[in-house]
Short mmCIF file of C-alpha atoms in Angstrom, two decimals:
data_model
loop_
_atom_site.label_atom_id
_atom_site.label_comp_id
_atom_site.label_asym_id
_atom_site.label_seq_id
_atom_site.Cartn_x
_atom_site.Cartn_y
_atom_site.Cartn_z
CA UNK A 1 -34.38 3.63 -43.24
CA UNK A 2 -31.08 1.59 -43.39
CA UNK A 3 -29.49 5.07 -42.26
CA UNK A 4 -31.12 5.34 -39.12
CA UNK A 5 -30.68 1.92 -38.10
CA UNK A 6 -26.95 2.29 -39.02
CA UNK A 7 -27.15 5.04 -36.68
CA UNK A 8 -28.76 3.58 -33.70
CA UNK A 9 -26.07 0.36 -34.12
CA UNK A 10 -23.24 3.22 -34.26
CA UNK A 11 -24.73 4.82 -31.02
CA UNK A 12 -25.06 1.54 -29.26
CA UNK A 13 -21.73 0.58 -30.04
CA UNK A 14 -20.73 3.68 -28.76
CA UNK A 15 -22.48 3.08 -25.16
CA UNK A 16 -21.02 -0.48 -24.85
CA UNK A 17 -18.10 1.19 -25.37
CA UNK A 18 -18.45 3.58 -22.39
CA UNK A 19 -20.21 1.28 -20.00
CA UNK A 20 -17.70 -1.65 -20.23
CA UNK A 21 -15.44 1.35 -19.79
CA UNK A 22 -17.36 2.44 -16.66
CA UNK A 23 -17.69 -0.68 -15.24
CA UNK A 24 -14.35 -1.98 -15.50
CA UNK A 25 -13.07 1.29 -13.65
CA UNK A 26 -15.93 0.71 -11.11
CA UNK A 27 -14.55 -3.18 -10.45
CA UNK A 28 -11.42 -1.16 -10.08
CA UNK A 29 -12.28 1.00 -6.95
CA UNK A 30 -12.14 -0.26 -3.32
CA UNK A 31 -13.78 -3.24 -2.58
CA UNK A 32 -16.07 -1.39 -0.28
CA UNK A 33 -17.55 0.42 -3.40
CA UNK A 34 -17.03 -2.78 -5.81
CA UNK A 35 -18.53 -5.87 -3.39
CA UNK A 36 -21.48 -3.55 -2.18
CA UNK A 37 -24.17 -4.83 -2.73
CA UNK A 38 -25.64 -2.53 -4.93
CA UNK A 39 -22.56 -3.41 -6.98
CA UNK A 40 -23.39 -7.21 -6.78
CA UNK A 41 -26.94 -6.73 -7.56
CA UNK A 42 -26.84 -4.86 -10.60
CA UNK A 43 -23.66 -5.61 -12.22
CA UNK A 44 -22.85 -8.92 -11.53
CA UNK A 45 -25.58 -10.61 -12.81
CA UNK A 46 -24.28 -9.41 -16.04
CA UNK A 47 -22.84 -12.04 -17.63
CA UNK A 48 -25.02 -14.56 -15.83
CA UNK A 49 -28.10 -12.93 -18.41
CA UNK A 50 -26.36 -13.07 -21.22
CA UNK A 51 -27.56 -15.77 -23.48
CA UNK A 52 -25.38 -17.93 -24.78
CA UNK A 53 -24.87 -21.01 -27.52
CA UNK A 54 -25.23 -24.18 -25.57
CA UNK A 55 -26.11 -22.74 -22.73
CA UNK A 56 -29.65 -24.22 -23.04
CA UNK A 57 -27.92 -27.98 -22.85
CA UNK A 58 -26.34 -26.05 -19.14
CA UNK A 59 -29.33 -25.42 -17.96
CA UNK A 60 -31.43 -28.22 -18.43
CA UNK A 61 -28.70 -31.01 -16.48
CA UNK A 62 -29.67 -32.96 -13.60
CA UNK A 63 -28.17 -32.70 -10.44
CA UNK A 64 -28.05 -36.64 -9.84
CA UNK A 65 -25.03 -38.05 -8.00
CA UNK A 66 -22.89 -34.85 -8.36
CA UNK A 67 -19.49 -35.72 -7.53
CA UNK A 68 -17.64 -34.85 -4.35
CA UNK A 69 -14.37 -32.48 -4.69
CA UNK A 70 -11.47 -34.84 -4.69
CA UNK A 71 -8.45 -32.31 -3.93
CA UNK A 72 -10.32 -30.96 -0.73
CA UNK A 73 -10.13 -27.47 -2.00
CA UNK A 74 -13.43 -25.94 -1.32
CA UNK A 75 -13.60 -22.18 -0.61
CA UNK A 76 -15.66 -19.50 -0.90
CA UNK A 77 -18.92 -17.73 0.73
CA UNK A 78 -22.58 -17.37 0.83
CA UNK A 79 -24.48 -14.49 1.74
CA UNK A 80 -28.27 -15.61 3.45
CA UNK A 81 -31.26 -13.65 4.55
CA UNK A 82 -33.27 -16.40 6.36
CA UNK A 83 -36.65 -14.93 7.88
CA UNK A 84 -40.35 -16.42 9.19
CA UNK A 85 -43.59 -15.68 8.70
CA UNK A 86 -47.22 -16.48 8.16
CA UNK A 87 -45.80 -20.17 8.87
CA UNK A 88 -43.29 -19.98 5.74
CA UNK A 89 -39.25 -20.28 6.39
CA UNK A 90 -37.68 -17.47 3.49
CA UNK A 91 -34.55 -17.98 2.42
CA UNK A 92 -32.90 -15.31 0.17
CA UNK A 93 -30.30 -16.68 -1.91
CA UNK A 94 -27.99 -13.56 -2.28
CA UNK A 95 -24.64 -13.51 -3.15
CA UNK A 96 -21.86 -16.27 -3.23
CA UNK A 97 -17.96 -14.86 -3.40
CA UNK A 98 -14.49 -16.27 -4.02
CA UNK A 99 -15.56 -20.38 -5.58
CA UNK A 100 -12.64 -22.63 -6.10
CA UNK A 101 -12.22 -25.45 -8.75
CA UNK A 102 -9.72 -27.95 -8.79
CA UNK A 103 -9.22 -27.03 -12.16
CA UNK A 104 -9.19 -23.58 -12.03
CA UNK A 105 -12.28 -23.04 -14.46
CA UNK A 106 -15.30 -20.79 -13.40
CA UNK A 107 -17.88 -22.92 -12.89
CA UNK A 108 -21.49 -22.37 -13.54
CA UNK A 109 -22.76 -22.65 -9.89
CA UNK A 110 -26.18 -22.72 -8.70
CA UNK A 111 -27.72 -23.57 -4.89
CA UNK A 112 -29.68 -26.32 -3.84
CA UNK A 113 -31.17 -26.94 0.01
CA UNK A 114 -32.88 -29.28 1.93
CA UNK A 115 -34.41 -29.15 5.14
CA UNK A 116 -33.61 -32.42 7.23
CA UNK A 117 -34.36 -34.72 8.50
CA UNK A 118 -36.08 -35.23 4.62
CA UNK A 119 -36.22 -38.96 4.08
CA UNK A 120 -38.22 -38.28 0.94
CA UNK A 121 -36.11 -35.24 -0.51
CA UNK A 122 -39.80 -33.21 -0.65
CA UNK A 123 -37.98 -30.32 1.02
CA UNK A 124 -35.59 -29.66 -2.20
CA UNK A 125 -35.26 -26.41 -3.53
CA UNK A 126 -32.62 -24.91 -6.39
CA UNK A 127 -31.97 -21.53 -7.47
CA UNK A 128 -31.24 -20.77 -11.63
CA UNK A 129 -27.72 -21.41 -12.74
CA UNK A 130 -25.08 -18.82 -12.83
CA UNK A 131 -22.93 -19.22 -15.68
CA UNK A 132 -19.04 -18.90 -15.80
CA UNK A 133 -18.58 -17.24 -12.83
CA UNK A 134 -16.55 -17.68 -9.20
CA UNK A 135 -18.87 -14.77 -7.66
CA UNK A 136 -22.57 -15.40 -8.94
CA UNK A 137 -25.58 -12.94 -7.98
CA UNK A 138 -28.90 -14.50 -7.29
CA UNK A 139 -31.23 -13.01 -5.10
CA UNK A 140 -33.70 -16.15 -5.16
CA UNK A 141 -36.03 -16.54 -2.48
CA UNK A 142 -36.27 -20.39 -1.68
CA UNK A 143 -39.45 -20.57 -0.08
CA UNK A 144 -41.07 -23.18 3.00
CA UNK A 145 -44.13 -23.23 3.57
CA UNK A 146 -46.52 -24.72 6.36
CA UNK A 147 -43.88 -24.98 8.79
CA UNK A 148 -44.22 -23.64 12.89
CA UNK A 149 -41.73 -22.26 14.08
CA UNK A 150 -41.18 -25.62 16.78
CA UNK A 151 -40.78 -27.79 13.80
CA UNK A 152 -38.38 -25.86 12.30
CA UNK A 153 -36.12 -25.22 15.76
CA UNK A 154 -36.21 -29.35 14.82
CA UNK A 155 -34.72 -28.67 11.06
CA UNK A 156 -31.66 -28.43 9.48
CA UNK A 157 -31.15 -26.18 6.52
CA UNK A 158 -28.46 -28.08 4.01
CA UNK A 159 -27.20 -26.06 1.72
CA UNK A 160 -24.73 -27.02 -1.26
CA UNK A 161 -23.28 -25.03 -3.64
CA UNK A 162 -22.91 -27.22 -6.96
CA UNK A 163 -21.58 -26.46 -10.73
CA UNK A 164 -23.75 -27.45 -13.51
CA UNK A 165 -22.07 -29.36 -16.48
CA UNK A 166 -23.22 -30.20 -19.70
CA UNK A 167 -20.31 -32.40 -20.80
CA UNK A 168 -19.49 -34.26 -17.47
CA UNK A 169 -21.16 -35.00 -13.71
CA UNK A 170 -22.01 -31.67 -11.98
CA UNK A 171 -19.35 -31.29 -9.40
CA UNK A 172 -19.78 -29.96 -5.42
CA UNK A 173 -18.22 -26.54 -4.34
CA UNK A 174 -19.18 -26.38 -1.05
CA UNK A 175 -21.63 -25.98 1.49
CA UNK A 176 -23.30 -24.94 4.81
CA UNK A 177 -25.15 -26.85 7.27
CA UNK A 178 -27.18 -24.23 9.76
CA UNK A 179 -29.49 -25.12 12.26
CA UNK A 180 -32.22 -23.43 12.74
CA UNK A 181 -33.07 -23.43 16.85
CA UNK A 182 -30.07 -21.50 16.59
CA UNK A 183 -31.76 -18.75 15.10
CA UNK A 184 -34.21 -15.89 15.70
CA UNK A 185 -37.38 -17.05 13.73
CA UNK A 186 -38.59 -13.61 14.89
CA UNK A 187 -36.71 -11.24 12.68
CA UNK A 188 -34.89 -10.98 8.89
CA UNK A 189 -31.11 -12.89 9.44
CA UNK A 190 -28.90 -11.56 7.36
CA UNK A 191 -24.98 -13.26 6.95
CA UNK A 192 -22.45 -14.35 5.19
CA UNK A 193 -21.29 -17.73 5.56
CA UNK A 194 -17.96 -19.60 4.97
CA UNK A 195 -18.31 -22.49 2.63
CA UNK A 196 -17.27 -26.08 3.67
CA UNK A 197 -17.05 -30.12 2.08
CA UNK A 198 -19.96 -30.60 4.11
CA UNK A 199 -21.97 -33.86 3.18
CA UNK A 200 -24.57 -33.35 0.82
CA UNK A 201 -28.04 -34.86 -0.73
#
């Protein structure tokens, strides 16, 4: 018995091996191959699911007061899919690429958004955290419901990117303001979208 699992550690060491190897050389190739998102989707996430000591005390901050970047440098993008229907406003959550810190540590980012005018903050909405990483995968569907489509050409989608800490405030990254009569509630919108120091809720 000990023999056989001995062997099954020794042949999933081996495949670790081989698929760091394999995915280091795929990182390697042109972007075209390595930011696909294919690539993004099932690679990526990678590190994200890996669990983690402490990571538990990460996940379960608040996102009160978050502090604004101080140095100015915000950078970085967000891939959307934004679609309607059956009187519910979808909002995929796909990709985010190329995060700056002032300090030059990966952050462990996650989205938040809010649909103003929102005296109340009901309209909040957050994806999972990412952890240690400039170019998280989430491909999280943030999800309104009961809304026409002339209250929403009325709405603002706010969306900030922020960086959960355990040990300090979270801090902002960036984010995009879109409004949404300047879209086509009548098909899937799908873009990427250059990150800014936006105000925030």
């Amino acid at each position: 018995m000990v023999l056989g699992r001995t062997h099954i550690k020794d042949v999933a060491a081996k495949r670790k091996v081989e698929l760091n190897s394999y995915i280091q050389s795929l990182m390697n190739t042109s972007t075209d191959v390595s930011e696909c998102d294919l690539v993004y989707t099932f690679f990526h996430p990678l590190l994200r699911d890996e669990k983690a000591e402490g990571i538990d005390g990460i996940a379960r901050c608040t996102d009160a007061c978050p502090s604004s970047p101080t140095s100015g440098k915000v950078g970085g993008e967000v891939k959307l899919s934004i679609s309607y229907r059956n009187s519910t406003l979808f909002i995929m959550v796909m990709h985010i690429k190329d995060l700056v810190t002032d300090d030059g540590t990966d952050p462990n980012p996650y989205v938040k958004t809010y649909l103003l005018p929102d005296v109340h903050k009901t309209s909040k909405r957050k994806t999972k955290i990412s952890r240690k990483t400039r170019n998280p995968t989430f491909n999280e569907m943030l999800v309104y419901s009961g809304y026409s489509k002339e209250t929403l050409k009325q709405r603002i989608l706010q969306l900030s990117v922020l960086s959960a800490e355990s040990l300090r405030e979270n801090f902002f990254l960036g984010g995009v303001t879109l409004s949404l009569k300047d879209f086509n509630l009548n098909k899937e919108t799908v873009n990427w979208y250059r990150l800014t120091a936006v105000p925030y809720l």
